[in-house]
mmCIF file of C-alpha atoms in Angstrom:
data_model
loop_
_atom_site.group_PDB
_atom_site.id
_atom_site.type_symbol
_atom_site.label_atom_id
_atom_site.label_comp_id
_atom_site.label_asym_id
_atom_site.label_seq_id
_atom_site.Cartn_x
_atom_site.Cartn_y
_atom_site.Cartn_z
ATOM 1 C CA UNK A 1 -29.429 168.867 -17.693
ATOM 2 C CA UNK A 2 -27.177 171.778 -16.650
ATOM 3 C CA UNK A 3 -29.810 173.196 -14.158
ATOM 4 C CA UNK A 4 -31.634 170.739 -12.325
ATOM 5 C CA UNK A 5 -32.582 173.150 -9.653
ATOM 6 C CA UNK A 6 -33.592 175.923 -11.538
ATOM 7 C CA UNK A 7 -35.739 173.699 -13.726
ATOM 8 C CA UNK A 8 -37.672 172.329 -10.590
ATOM 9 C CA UNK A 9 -38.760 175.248 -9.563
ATOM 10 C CA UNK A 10 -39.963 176.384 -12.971
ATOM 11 C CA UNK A 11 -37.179 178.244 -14.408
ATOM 12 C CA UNK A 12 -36.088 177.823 -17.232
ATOM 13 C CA UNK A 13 -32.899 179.864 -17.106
ATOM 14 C CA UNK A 14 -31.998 180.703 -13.894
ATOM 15 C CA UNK A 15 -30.662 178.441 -11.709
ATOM 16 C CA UNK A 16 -31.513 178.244 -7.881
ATOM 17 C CA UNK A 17 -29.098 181.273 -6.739
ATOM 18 C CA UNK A 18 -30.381 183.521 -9.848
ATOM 19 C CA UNK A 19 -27.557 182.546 -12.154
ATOM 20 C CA UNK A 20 -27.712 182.283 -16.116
ATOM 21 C CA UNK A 21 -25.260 179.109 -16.289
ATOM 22 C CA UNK A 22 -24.451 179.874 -20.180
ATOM 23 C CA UNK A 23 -23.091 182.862 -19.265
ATOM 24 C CA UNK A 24 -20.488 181.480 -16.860
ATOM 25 C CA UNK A 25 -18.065 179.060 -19.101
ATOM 26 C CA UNK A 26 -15.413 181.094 -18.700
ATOM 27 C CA UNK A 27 -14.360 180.877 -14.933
ATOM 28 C CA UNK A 28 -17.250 178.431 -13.218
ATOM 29 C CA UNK A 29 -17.539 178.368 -9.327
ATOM 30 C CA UNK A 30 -17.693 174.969 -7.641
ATOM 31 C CA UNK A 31 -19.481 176.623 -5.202
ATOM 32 C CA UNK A 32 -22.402 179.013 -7.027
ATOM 33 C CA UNK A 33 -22.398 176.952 -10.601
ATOM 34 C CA UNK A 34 -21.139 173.174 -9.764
ATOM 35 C CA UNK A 35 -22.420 171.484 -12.551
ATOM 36 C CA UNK A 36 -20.627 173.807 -15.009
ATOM 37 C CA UNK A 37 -17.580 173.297 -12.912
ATOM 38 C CA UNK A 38 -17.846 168.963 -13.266
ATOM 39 C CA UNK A 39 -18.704 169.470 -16.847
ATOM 40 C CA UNK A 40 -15.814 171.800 -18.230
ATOM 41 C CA UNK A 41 -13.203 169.403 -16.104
ATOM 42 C CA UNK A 42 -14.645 166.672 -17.666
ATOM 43 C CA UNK A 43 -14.296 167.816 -20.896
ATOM 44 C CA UNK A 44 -10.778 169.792 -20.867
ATOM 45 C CA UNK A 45 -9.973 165.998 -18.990
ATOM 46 C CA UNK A 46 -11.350 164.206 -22.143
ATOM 47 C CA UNK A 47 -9.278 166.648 -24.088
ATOM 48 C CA UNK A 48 -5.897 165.892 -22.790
ATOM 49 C CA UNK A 49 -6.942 162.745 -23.004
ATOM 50 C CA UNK A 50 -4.677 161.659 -26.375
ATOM 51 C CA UNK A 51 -6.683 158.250 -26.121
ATOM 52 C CA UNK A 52 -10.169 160.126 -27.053
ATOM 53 C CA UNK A 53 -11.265 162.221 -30.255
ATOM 54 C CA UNK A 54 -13.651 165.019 -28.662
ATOM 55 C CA UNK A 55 -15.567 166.112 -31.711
ATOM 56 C CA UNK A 56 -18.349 167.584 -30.814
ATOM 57 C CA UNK A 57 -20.288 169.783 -27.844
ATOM 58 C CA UNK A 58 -23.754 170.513 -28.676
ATOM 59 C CA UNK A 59 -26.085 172.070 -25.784
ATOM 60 C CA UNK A 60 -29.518 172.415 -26.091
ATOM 61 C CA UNK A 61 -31.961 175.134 -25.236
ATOM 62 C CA UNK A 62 -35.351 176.107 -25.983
ATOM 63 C CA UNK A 63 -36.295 179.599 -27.459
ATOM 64 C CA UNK A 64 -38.806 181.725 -26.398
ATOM 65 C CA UNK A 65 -39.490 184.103 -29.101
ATOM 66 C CA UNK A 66 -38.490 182.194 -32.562
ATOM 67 C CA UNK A 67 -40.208 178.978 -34.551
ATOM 68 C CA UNK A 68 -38.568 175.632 -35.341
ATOM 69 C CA UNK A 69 -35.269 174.250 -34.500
ATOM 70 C CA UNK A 70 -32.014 176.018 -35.385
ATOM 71 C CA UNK A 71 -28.268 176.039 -34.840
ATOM 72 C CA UNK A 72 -25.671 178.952 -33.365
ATOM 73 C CA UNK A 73 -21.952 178.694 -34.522
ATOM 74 C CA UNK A 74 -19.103 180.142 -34.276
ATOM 75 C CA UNK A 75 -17.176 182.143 -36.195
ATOM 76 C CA UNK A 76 -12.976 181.059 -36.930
ATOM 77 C CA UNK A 77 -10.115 183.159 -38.667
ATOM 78 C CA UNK A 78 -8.930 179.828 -40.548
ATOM 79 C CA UNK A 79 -11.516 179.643 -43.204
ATOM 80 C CA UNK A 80 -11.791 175.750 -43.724
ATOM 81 C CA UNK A 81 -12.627 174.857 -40.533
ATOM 82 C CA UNK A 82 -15.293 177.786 -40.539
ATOM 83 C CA UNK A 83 -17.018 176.748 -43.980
ATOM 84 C CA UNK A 84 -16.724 172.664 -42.216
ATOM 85 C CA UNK A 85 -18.788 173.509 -39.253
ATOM 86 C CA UNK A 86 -21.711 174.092 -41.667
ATOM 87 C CA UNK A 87 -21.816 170.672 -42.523
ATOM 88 C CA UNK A 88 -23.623 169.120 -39.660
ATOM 89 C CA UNK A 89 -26.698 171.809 -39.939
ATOM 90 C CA UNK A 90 -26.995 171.367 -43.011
ATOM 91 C CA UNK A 91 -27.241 167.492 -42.919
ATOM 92 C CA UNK A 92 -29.717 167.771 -40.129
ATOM 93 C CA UNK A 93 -31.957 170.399 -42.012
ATOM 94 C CA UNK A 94 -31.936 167.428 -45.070
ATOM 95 C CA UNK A 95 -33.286 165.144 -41.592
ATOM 96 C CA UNK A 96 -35.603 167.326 -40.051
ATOM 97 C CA UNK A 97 -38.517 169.082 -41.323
ATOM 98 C CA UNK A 98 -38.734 171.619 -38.167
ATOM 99 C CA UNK A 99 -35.297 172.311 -38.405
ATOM 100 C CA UNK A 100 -34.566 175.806 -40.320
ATOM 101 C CA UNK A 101 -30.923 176.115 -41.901
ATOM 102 C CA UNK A 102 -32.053 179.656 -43.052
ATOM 103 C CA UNK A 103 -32.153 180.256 -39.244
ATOM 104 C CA UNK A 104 -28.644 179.145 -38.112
ATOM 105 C CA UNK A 105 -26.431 181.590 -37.607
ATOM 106 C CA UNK A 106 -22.440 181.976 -36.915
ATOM 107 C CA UNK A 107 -21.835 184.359 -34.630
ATOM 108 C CA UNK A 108 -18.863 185.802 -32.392
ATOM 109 C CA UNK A 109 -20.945 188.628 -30.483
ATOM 110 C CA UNK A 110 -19.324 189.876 -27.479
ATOM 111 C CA UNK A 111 -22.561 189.158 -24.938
ATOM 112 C CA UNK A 112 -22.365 185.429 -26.253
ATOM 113 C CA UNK A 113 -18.555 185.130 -24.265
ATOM 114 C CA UNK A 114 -19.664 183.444 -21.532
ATOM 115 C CA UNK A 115 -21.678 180.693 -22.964
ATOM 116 C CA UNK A 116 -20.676 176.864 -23.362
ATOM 117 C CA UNK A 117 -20.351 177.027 -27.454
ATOM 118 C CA UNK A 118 -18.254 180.462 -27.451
ATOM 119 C CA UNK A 119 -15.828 178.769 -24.691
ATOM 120 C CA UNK A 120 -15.220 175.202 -26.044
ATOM 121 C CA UNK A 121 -14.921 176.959 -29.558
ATOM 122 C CA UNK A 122 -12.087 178.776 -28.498
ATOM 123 C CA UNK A 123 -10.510 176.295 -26.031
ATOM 124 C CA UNK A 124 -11.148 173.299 -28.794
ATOM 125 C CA UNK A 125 -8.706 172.266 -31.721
ATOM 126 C CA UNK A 126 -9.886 172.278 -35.774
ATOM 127 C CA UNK A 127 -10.740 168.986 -34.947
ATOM 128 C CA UNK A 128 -13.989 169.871 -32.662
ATOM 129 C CA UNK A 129 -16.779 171.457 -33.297
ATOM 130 C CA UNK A 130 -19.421 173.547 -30.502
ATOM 131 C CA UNK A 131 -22.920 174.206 -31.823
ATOM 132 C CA UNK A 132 -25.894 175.570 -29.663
ATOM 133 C CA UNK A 133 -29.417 173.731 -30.892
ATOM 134 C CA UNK A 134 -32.165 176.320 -30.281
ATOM 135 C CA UNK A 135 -35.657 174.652 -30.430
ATOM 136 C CA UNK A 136 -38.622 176.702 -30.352
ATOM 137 C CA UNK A 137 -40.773 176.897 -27.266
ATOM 138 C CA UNK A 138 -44.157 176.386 -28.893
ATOM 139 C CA UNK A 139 -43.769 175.697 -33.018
ATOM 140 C CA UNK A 140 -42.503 174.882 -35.994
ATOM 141 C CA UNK A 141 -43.267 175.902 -39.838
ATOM 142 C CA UNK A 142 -42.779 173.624 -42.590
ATOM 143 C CA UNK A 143 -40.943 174.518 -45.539
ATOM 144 C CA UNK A 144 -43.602 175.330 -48.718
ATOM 145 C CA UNK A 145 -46.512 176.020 -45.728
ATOM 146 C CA UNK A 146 -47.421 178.891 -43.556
ATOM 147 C CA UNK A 147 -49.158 177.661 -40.954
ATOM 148 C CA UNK A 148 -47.268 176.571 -37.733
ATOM 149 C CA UNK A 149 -47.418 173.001 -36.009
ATOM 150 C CA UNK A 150 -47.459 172.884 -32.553
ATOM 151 C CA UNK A 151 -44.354 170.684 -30.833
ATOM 152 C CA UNK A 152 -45.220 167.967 -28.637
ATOM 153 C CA UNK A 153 -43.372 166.137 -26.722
ATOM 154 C CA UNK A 154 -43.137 163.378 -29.607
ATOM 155 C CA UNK A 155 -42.021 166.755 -32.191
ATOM 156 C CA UNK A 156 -39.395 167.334 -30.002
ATOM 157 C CA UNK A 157 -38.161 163.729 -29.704
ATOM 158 C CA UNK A 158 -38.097 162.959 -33.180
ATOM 159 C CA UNK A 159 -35.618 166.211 -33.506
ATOM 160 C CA UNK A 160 -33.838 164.598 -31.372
ATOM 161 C CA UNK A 161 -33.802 160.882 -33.175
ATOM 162 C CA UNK A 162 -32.938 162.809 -36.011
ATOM 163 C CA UNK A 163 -29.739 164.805 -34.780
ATOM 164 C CA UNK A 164 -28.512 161.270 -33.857
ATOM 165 C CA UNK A 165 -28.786 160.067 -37.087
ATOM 166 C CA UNK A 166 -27.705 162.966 -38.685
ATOM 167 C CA UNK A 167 -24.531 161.843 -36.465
ATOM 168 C CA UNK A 168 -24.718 158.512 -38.881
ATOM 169 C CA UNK A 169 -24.990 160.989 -42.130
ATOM 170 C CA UNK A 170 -21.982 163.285 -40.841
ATOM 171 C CA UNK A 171 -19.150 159.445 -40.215
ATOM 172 C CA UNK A 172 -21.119 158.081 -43.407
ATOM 173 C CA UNK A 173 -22.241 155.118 -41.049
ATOM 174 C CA UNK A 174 -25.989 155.230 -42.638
ATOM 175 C CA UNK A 175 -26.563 152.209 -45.146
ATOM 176 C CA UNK A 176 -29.771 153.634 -45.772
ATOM 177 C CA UNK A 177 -28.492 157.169 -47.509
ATOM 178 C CA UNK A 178 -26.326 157.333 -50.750
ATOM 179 C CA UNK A 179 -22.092 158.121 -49.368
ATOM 180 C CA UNK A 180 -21.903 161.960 -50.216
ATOM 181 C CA UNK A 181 -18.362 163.673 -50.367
ATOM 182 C CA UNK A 182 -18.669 165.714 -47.018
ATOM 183 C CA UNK A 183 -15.307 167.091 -45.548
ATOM 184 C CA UNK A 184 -14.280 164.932 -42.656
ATOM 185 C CA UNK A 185 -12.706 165.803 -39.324
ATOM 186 C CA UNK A 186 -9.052 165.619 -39.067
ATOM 187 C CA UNK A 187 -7.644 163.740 -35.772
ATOM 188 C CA UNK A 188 -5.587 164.590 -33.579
ATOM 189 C CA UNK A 189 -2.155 162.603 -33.642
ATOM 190 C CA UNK A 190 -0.412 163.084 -30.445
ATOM 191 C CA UNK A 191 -0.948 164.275 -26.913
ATOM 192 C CA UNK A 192 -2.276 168.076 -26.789
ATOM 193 C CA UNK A 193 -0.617 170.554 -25.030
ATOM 194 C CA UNK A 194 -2.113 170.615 -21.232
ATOM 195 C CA UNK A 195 -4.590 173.014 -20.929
ATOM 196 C CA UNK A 196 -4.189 176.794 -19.337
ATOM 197 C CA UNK A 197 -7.009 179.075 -18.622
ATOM 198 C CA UNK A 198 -4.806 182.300 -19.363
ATOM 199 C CA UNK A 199 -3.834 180.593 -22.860
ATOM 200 C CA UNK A 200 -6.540 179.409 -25.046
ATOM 201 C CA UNK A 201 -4.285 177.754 -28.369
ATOM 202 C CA UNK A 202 -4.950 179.312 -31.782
ATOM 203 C CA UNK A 203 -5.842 182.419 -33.505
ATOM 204 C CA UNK A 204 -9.119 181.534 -33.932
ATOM 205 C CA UNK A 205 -9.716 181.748 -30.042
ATOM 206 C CA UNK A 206 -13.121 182.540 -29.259
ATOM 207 C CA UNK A 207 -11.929 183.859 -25.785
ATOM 208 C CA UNK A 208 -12.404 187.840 -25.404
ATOM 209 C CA UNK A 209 -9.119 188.481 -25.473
ATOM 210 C CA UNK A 210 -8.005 186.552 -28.194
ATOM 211 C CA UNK A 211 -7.374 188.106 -31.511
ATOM 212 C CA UNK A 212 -10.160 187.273 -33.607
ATOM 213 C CA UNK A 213 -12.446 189.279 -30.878
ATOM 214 C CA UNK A 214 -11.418 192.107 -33.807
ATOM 215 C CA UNK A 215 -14.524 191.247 -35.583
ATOM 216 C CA UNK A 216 -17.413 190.733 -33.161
ATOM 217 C CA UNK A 217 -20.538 192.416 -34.536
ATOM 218 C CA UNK A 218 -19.933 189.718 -37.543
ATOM 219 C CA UNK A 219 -23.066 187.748 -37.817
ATOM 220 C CA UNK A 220 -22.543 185.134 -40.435
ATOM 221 C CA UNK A 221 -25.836 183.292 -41.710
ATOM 222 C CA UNK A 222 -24.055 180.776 -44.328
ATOM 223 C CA UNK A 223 -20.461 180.262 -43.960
ATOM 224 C CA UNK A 224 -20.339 178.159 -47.456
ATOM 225 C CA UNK A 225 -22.915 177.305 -50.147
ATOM 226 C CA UNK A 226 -20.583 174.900 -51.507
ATOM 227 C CA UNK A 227 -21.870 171.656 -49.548
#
């Protein structure tokens, strides 16, 4: 919880001073947005750490206008590592019956620059992967029905019993579930480069002035059909 303020006096965005926090990744202020400022120097800490494997960032946020649960993505210039980050929605839409892969998207859109999953995608190595999980603010359709189910507060902890063991699925740790040939995250070997803010590593940068910028108004619903 990102917003603790915000959220106790009813909004659901904004934080106390008026701020959208996942618009302000890029350059936090201890001062206006200090728990975006203690969580990215956690993580670029955990980073450089060579001792820990940081594999995933998923926030989560609840949508006001569209039904079930869904994923946003991003979108990389090296083409393996953008058809792998489809694996994890995909194994979660085989766990969840309110989640809609049809719905996910991969996106690099230039109003998105700011948030935590556009950021970490660009300051992150192959080796990570940033997803934001959108859950609808009031219901979910299943697939082969029409009508909508209401979430609940039990709806919307099951999703989240089920992303964790979609987490089993994704390191084949699930005795339960056949072992399916899913492409596996490559560590790191070595300590990484110390991070810079002015210098975010690869050409797959999601950062708006790195190159792949070149090809914003891409909106990619299915990256690879082939898992």
């Amino acid at each position: 919880m990102l917003n603790p303020d915000g959220v106790y006096l009813g909004n659901y965005r904004c934080s106390l001073m008026g701020f959208d926090l996942n618009r302000h990744w890029l350059d936090p202020s201890p001062w206006a947005h200090p728990t975006l400022h203690g969580v990215k120097q956690l993580i670029i800490q955990m980073y450089n750490d060579p001792k820990t494997s940081l594999e995933f960032y998923i926030d989560i946020h609840a949508h006001s206008t569209m039904m079930n649960g869904f994923m946003y993505g991003n979108i990389f210039e090296d083409e393996e590592r953008f058809q792998r980050q489809a694996v994890f929605p995909k194994l979660l839409c085989q766990n969840a019956e309110d989640f809609s892969y049809s719905s996910t998207s991969f996106n690099r859109d230039a109003v998105k620059a700011g948030t935590g999953r556009r950021f970490l995608g660009g300051l992150l190595d192959h080796t990570s992967y940033c997803y934001t999980l959108e859950v609808s603010f009031y219901s979910y359709i299943i697939g082969g029905t029409t009508a909508a189910v209401p979430y609940t507060e039990e709806a919307y902890m099951k999703l989240g019993r089920n992303v964790a063991r979609t987490f089993l699925d994704y390191y084949r740790l699930n005795p339960m579930v056949e072992k399916v040939a899913i492409p596996m995250p490559r560590l790191r070997k070595g300590k990484p480069p110390s991070y810079k803010h002015s210098l975010l590593r690869g050409p797959a940068s999601n950062h708006p002035n790195g190159k792949g910028d070149k090809k914003s108004s891409v909106n990619h619903k299915d990256p690879s059909n082939s898992f």
